[in-house]
Amino acid sequence: MKLKAFLGLALLVLLSACDARQTQAVKIDKYFDLVALLDQQAELLYSQGARVEKVLLANGEEEKMLIRPDSEGDLKNEWQLFYEADINKLGLDDAYEVEELPGINGSRKVITTAKKKAANVRLIQFDYDQDRLSQIRILIQEKNDIYNFEKEMLLNFEWVDGQERLKYYSINGKQDMVMKSELAFALSGKVLLNP
């Protein structure tokens, strides 16, 4: 049963990833460039020999694995759902509003919110500490008459040698379909570097 749940979720992730990657050829340059950040992180972490300790929890079943990427592409594939959340796409130039909220002690939040309910990416929140990116939080909702899929995705960063470096990511979600049981899942990845 454990393997079935894991394989089912992995297949769902792969199918959605393949479809979205092909539709991102034309881009705009209005919002935070999530794709450039992920590409930069893949290059940096691969060059540093990073590994990913990954945990998948689906309907109470848990799988753990250690990913040893053979290329930057392996890391990019690992983060495919984050790539899909990029909103710098043709036709979305006026679909979101951006608001900046100051915090205390040099912290601030930049929140990008969808103006219409039809947008799948509902919110992207960037947390900064002393102008250093510390976390990105993304809320996604896909909904129609037979299908409801919600997920919250996080990217957490640490600052090393004057630049951000991904240290942890997670995706938590649930899927409801007519005539099927609800699927709840949580995926997390901790970036490990050689000492």
PDB file of C-alpha atoms in Angstrom:
ATOM      1  CA  MET A   1       0.000   0.000   0.000  1.00  0.00           C
ATOM      2  CA  LYS A   2       2.865   2.321   0.833  1.00  0.00           C
ATOM      3  CA  LEU A   3       4.412   1.919  -2.569  1.00  0.00           C
ATOM      4  CA  LYS A   4       1.056   2.382  -4.335  1.00  0.00           C
ATOM      5  CA  ALA A   5       0.411   5.711  -2.601  1.00  0.00           C
ATOM      6  CA  PHE A   6       3.926   6.928  -3.364  1.00  0.00           C
ATOM      7  CA  LEU A   7       3.811   5.853  -7.014  1.00  0.00           C
ATOM      8  CA  GLY A   8       0.348   7.362  -7.475  1.00  0.00           C
ATOM      9  CA  LEU A   9       1.471  10.712  -6.109  1.00  0.00           C
ATOM     10  CA  ALA A  10       4.718  10.628  -8.061  1.00  0.00           C
ATOM     11  CA  LEU A  11       2.774   9.971 -11.264  1.00  0.00           C
ATOM     12  CA  LEU A  12       0.424  12.884 -10.513  1.00  0.00           C
ATOM     13  CA  VAL A  13       3.389  15.200  -9.936  1.00  0.00           C
ATOM     14  CA  LEU A  14       5.166  14.060 -13.116  1.00  0.00           C
ATOM     15  CA  LEU A  15       2.101  14.411 -15.317  1.00  0.00           C
ATOM     16  CA  SER A  16       1.367  17.920 -14.116  1.00  0.00           C
ATOM     17  CA  ALA A  17       5.048  18.870 -14.385  1.00  0.00           C
ATOM     18  CA  CYS A  18       5.445  17.748 -17.986  1.00  0.00           C
ATOM     19  CA  ASP A  19       2.381  19.686 -19.128  1.00  0.00           C
ATOM     20  CA  ALA A  20       3.309  22.955 -17.427  1.00  0.00           C
ATOM     21  CA  ARG A  21       6.978  22.980 -18.482  1.00  0.00           C
ATOM     22  CA  GLN A  22       6.014  22.979 -22.161  1.00  0.00           C
ATOM     23  CA  THR A  23       3.697  25.989 -21.829  1.00  0.00           C
ATOM     24  CA  GLN A  24       6.225  28.406 -20.324  1.00  0.00           C
ATOM     25  CA  ALA A  25       8.066  29.409 -23.505  1.00  0.00           C
ATOM     26  CA  VAL A  26       6.777  33.001 -23.609  1.00  0.00           C
ATOM     27  CA  LYS A  27       7.449  35.071 -20.487  1.00  0.00           C
ATOM     28  CA  ILE A  28       6.849  38.562 -19.207  1.00  0.00           C
ATOM     29  CA  ASP A  29       9.090  40.430 -16.796  1.00  0.00           C
ATOM     30  CA  LYS A  30       6.708  42.017 -14.302  1.00  0.00           C
ATOM     31  CA  TYR A  31       6.856  39.932 -11.142  1.00  0.00           C
ATOM     32  CA  PHE A  32       9.594  38.277  -9.078  1.00  0.00           C
ATOM     33  CA  ASP A  33      11.573  35.945 -11.360  1.00  0.00           C
ATOM     34  CA  LEU A  34      11.047  32.616  -9.613  1.00  0.00           C
ATOM     35  CA  VAL A  35      12.424  30.649 -12.575  1.00  0.00           C
ATOM     36  CA  ALA A  36      15.735  32.545 -12.517  1.00  0.00           C
ATOM     37  CA  LEU A  37      16.038  31.989  -8.763  1.00  0.00           C
ATOM     38  CA  LEU A  38      15.412  28.241  -9.094  1.00  0.00           C
ATOM     39  CA  ASP A  39      17.853  27.966 -11.996  1.00  0.00           C
ATOM     40  CA  GLN A  40      20.503  29.816  -9.970  1.00  0.00           C
ATOM     41  CA  GLN A  41      19.899  27.538  -6.971  1.00  0.00           C
ATOM     42  CA  ALA A  42      20.168  24.398  -9.127  1.00  0.00           C
ATOM     43  CA  GLU A  43      23.507  25.588 -10.509  1.00  0.00           C
ATOM     44  CA  LEU A  44      24.832  26.610  -7.078  1.00  0.00           C
ATOM     45  CA  LEU A  45      23.740  23.498  -5.195  1.00  0.00           C
ATOM     46  CA  TYR A  46      24.859  21.080  -7.891  1.00  0.00           C
ATOM     47  CA  SER A  47      28.288  22.744  -7.984  1.00  0.00           C
ATOM     48  CA  GLN A  48      28.515  22.272  -4.197  1.00  0.00           C
ATOM     49  CA  GLY A  49      27.651  18.570  -4.351  1.00  0.00           C
ATOM     50  CA  ALA A  50      24.288  18.921  -2.641  1.00  0.00           C
ATOM     51  CA  ARG A  51      22.042  15.971  -1.891  1.00  0.00           C
ATOM     52  CA  VAL A  52      18.367  16.102  -0.965  1.00  0.00           C
ATOM     53  CA  GLU A  53      16.849  14.175   1.916  1.00  0.00           C
ATOM     54  CA  LYS A  54      13.261  13.752   0.761  1.00  0.00           C
ATOM     55  CA  VAL A  55      10.218  12.615   2.727  1.00  0.00           C
ATOM     56  CA  LEU A  56       6.824  11.901   1.159  1.00  0.00           C
ATOM     57  CA  LEU A  57       3.730  11.390   3.288  1.00  0.00           C
ATOM     58  CA  ALA A  58       0.549  10.372   1.441  1.00  0.00           C
ATOM     59  CA  ASN A  59      -2.601   9.415   3.344  1.00  0.00           C
ATOM     60  CA  GLY A  60      -0.613   8.311   6.362  1.00  0.00           C
ATOM     61  CA  GLU A  61       2.000   6.322   4.437  1.00  0.00           C
ATOM     62  CA  GLU A  62       5.596   7.608   4.590  1.00  0.00           C
ATOM     63  CA  GLU A  63       8.504   7.125   2.178  1.00  0.00           C
ATOM     64  CA  LYS A  64      12.027   8.483   2.706  1.00  0.00           C
ATOM     65  CA  MET A  65      14.770   8.711   0.133  1.00  0.00           C
ATOM     66  CA  LEU A  66      18.089  10.387  -0.515  1.00  0.00           C
ATOM     67  CA  ILE A  67      18.453  12.098  -3.895  1.00  0.00           C
ATOM     68  CA  ARG A  68      21.960  12.417  -5.344  1.00  0.00           C
ATOM     69  CA  PRO A  69      21.553  14.636  -8.419  1.00  0.00           C
ATOM     70  CA  ASP A  70      23.649  13.768 -11.476  1.00  0.00           C
ATOM     71  CA  SER A  71      23.055  17.210 -13.000  1.00  0.00           C
ATOM     72  CA  GLU A  72      21.445  20.596 -12.439  1.00  0.00           C
ATOM     73  CA  GLY A  73      18.522  19.180 -14.404  1.00  0.00           C
ATOM     74  CA  ASP A  74      17.875  16.605 -11.677  1.00  0.00           C
ATOM     75  CA  LEU A  75      17.419  19.401  -9.146  1.00  0.00           C
ATOM     76  CA  LYS A  76      15.185  21.354 -11.531  1.00  0.00           C
ATOM     77  CA  ASN A  77      13.024  18.267 -11.998  1.00  0.00           C
ATOM     78  CA  GLU A  78      12.844  17.892  -8.233  1.00  0.00           C
ATOM     79  CA  TRP A  79      11.439  21.440  -7.967  1.00  0.00           C
ATOM     80  CA  GLN A  80       9.116  21.192 -10.973  1.00  0.00           C
ATOM     81  CA  LEU A  81       5.994  22.196  -9.046  1.00  0.00           C
ATOM     82  CA  PHE A  82       7.746  25.395  -7.972  1.00  0.00           C
ATOM     83  CA  TYR A  83       8.639  26.148 -11.596  1.00  0.00           C
ATOM     84  CA  GLU A  84       4.962  25.734 -12.473  1.00  0.00           C
ATOM     85  CA  ALA A  85       4.056  28.460  -9.969  1.00  0.00           C
ATOM     86  CA  ASP A  86       5.898  31.106 -12.001  1.00  0.00           C
ATOM     87  CA  ILE A  87       3.465  33.934 -12.824  1.00  0.00           C
ATOM     88  CA  ASN A  88       5.672  35.735 -15.365  1.00  0.00           C
ATOM     89  CA  LYS A  89       3.608  34.245 -18.174  1.00  0.00           C
ATOM     90  CA  LEU A  90       2.023  35.848 -21.186  1.00  0.00           C
ATOM     91  CA  GLY A  91      -1.454  37.123 -20.315  1.00  0.00           C
ATOM     92  CA  LEU A  92      -0.796  37.535 -16.575  1.00  0.00           C
ATOM     93  CA  ASP A  93       0.765  41.003 -16.648  1.00  0.00           C
ATOM     94  CA  ASP A  94      -2.267  42.576 -14.898  1.00  0.00           C
ATOM     95  CA  ALA A  95      -3.549  39.476 -13.083  1.00  0.00           C
ATOM     96  CA  TYR A  96      -1.798  40.144  -9.757  1.00  0.00           C
ATOM     97  CA  GLU A  97      -1.314  42.995  -7.353  1.00  0.00           C
ATOM     98  CA  VAL A  98       1.861  43.420  -5.323  1.00  0.00           C
ATOM     99  CA  GLU A  99       1.883  44.825  -1.802  1.00  0.00           C
ATOM    100  CA  GLU A 100       4.834  45.392   0.507  1.00  0.00           C
ATOM    101  CA  LEU A 101       4.382  45.206   4.272  1.00  0.00           C
ATOM    102  CA  PRO A 102       7.167  46.446   6.537  1.00  0.00           C
ATOM    103  CA  GLY A 103       7.951  44.425   9.652  1.00  0.00           C
ATOM    104  CA  ILE A 104      10.174  45.012  12.645  1.00  0.00           C
ATOM    105  CA  ASN A 105      13.971  44.920  12.851  1.00  0.00           C
ATOM    106  CA  GLY A 106      14.449  45.156   9.090  1.00  0.00           C
ATOM    107  CA  SER A 107      12.013  42.413   8.107  1.00  0.00           C
ATOM    108  CA  ARG A 108       9.393  42.842   5.397  1.00  0.00           C
ATOM    109  CA  LYS A 109       6.932  40.866   3.314  1.00  0.00           C
ATOM    110  CA  VAL A 110       6.138  41.286  -0.354  1.00  0.00           C
ATOM    111  CA  ILE A 111       2.786  39.693  -1.161  1.00  0.00           C
ATOM    112  CA  THR A 112       1.623  39.033  -4.711  1.00  0.00           C
ATOM    113  CA  THR A 113      -2.111  38.238  -4.779  1.00  0.00           C
ATOM    114  CA  ALA A 114      -4.325  37.129  -7.673  1.00  0.00           C
ATOM    115  CA  LYS A 115      -6.997  39.680  -8.588  1.00  0.00           C
ATOM    116  CA  LYS A 116      -9.412  37.049  -9.928  1.00  0.00           C
ATOM    117  CA  LYS A 117     -10.516  33.727  -8.461  1.00  0.00           C
ATOM    118  CA  ALA A 118      -9.810  31.928 -11.736  1.00  0.00           C
ATOM    119  CA  ALA A 119      -6.025  32.168 -11.289  1.00  0.00           C
ATOM    120  CA  ASN A 120      -4.492  28.914 -10.016  1.00  0.00           C
ATOM    121  CA  VAL A 121      -1.629  30.663  -8.228  1.00  0.00           C
ATOM    122  CA  ARG A 122      -3.590  32.517  -5.573  1.00  0.00           C
ATOM    123  CA  LEU A 123      -0.722  34.061  -3.591  1.00  0.00           C
ATOM    124  CA  ILE A 124       3.064  34.278  -3.508  1.00  0.00           C
ATOM    125  CA  GLN A 125       4.630  35.742  -0.374  1.00  0.00           C
ATOM    126  CA  PHE A 126       8.292  36.687  -0.127  1.00  0.00           C
ATOM    127  CA  ASP A 127       9.732  37.132   3.350  1.00  0.00           C
ATOM    128  CA  TYR A 128      12.887  39.200   3.752  1.00  0.00           C
ATOM    129  CA  ASP A 129      15.133  39.736   6.745  1.00  0.00           C
ATOM    130  CA  GLN A 130      17.508  42.708   6.375  1.00  0.00           C
ATOM    131  CA  ASP A 131      16.776  42.647   2.608  1.00  0.00           C
ATOM    132  CA  ARG A 132      17.786  38.994   2.435  1.00  0.00           C
ATOM    133  CA  LEU A 133      15.259  36.539   1.055  1.00  0.00           C
ATOM    134  CA  SER A 134      14.426  34.038   3.798  1.00  0.00           C
ATOM    135  CA  GLN A 135      11.252  32.298   2.568  1.00  0.00           C
ATOM    136  CA  ILE A 136       8.850  32.050  -0.345  1.00  0.00           C
ATOM    137  CA  ARG A 137       5.313  30.809   0.329  1.00  0.00           C
ATOM    138  CA  ILE A 138       3.025  29.886  -2.577  1.00  0.00           C
ATOM    139  CA  LEU A 139      -0.676  29.012  -2.393  1.00  0.00           C
ATOM    140  CA  ILE A 140      -2.252  27.234  -5.359  1.00  0.00           C
ATOM    141  CA  GLN A 141      -5.835  26.215  -5.963  1.00  0.00           C
ATOM    142  CA  GLU A 142      -7.253  24.463  -8.999  1.00  0.00           C
ATOM    143  CA  LYS A 143     -10.993  23.985  -8.878  1.00  0.00           C
ATOM    144  CA  ASN A 144     -13.809  22.901 -11.178  1.00  0.00           C
ATOM    145  CA  ASP A 145     -17.044  20.898 -10.901  1.00  0.00           C
ATOM    146  CA  ILE A 146     -15.333  17.528 -10.408  1.00  0.00           C
ATOM    147  CA  TYR A 147     -11.903  18.418  -9.124  1.00  0.00           C
ATOM    148  CA  ASN A 148     -10.422  20.493  -6.298  1.00  0.00           C
ATOM    149  CA  PHE A 149      -6.674  20.600  -5.730  1.00  0.00           C
ATOM    150  CA  GLU A 150      -5.016  22.828  -3.149  1.00  0.00           C
ATOM    151  CA  LYS A 151      -1.380  23.056  -2.179  1.00  0.00           C
ATOM    152  CA  GLU A 152       0.902  25.234  -0.095  1.00  0.00           C
ATOM    153  CA  MET A 153       4.546  25.309  -1.107  1.00  0.00           C
ATOM    154  CA  LEU A 154       7.499  26.730   0.819  1.00  0.00           C
ATOM    155  CA  LEU A 155      11.099  27.468  -0.075  1.00  0.00           C
ATOM    156  CA  ASN A 156      13.367  28.331   2.873  1.00  0.00           C
ATOM    157  CA  PHE A 157      16.754  29.966   2.393  1.00  0.00           C
ATOM    158  CA  GLU A 158      19.877  30.595   4.418  1.00  0.00           C
ATOM    159  CA  TRP A 159      22.545  33.174   3.647  1.00  0.00           C
ATOM    160  CA  VAL A 160      26.031  31.862   2.972  1.00  0.00           C
ATOM    161  CA  ASP A 161      28.909  33.889   1.520  1.00  0.00           C
ATOM    162  CA  GLY A 162      26.643  36.807   0.628  1.00  0.00           C
ATOM    163  CA  GLN A 163      23.968  34.888  -1.270  1.00  0.00           C
ATOM    164  CA  GLU A 164      20.831  32.933  -0.566  1.00  0.00           C
ATOM    165  CA  ARG A 165      21.030  29.167  -0.624  1.00  0.00           C
ATOM    166  CA  LEU A 166      18.024  26.870  -0.537  1.00  0.00           C
ATOM    167  CA  LYS A 167      18.060  24.779   2.628  1.00  0.00           C
ATOM    168  CA  TYR A 168      14.542  23.304   2.765  1.00  0.00           C
ATOM    169  CA  TYR A 169      11.385  23.058   0.679  1.00  0.00           C
ATOM    170  CA  SER A 170       7.961  21.563   1.233  1.00  0.00           C
ATOM    171  CA  ILE A 171       4.703  20.975  -0.592  1.00  0.00           C
ATOM    172  CA  ASN A 172       1.530  20.189   1.351  1.00  0.00           C
ATOM    173  CA  GLY A 173      -1.701  19.556  -0.461  1.00  0.00           C
ATOM    174  CA  LYS A 174      -4.973  17.784  -0.827  1.00  0.00           C
ATOM    175  CA  GLN A 175      -6.990  16.637  -3.771  1.00  0.00           C
ATOM    176  CA  ASP A 176     -10.731  16.011  -3.882  1.00  0.00           C
ATOM    177  CA  MET A 177     -12.354  14.367  -6.879  1.00  0.00           C
ATOM    178  CA  VAL A 178     -15.956  13.350  -7.396  1.00  0.00           C
ATOM    179  CA  MET A 179     -16.393   9.619  -6.738  1.00  0.00           C
ATOM    180  CA  LYS A 180     -12.863   9.254  -5.264  1.00  0.00           C
ATOM    181  CA  SER A 181     -11.379   9.411  -1.807  1.00  0.00           C
ATOM    182  CA  GLU A 182      -9.558  12.554  -0.759  1.00  0.00           C
ATOM    183  CA  LEU A 183      -5.787  12.390  -1.197  1.00  0.00           C
ATOM    184  CA  ALA A 184      -3.698  14.362   1.270  1.00  0.00           C
ATOM    185  CA  PHE A 185       0.055  14.572   0.839  1.00  0.00           C
ATOM    186  CA  ALA A 186       3.129  16.280   2.222  1.00  0.00           C
ATOM    187  CA  LEU A 187       6.483  16.345   0.491  1.00  0.00           C
ATOM    188  CA  SER A 188       9.600  17.851   2.025  1.00  0.00           C
ATOM    189  CA  GLY A 189      13.191  18.135   0.940  1.00  0.00           C
ATOM    190  CA  LYS A 190      16.157  19.084   3.089  1.00  0.00           C
ATOM    191  CA  VAL A 191      19.294  20.143   1.218  1.00  0.00           C
ATOM    192  CA  LEU A 192      22.428  18.458   2.548  1.00  0.00           C
ATOM    193  CA  LEU A 193      25.931  19.633   1.750  1.00  0.00           C
ATOM    194  CA  ASN A 194      29.170  17.817   2.379  1.00  0.00           C
ATOM    195  CA  PRO A 195      30.886  19.223   5.483  1.00  0.00           C
TER     196      PRO A 195
END
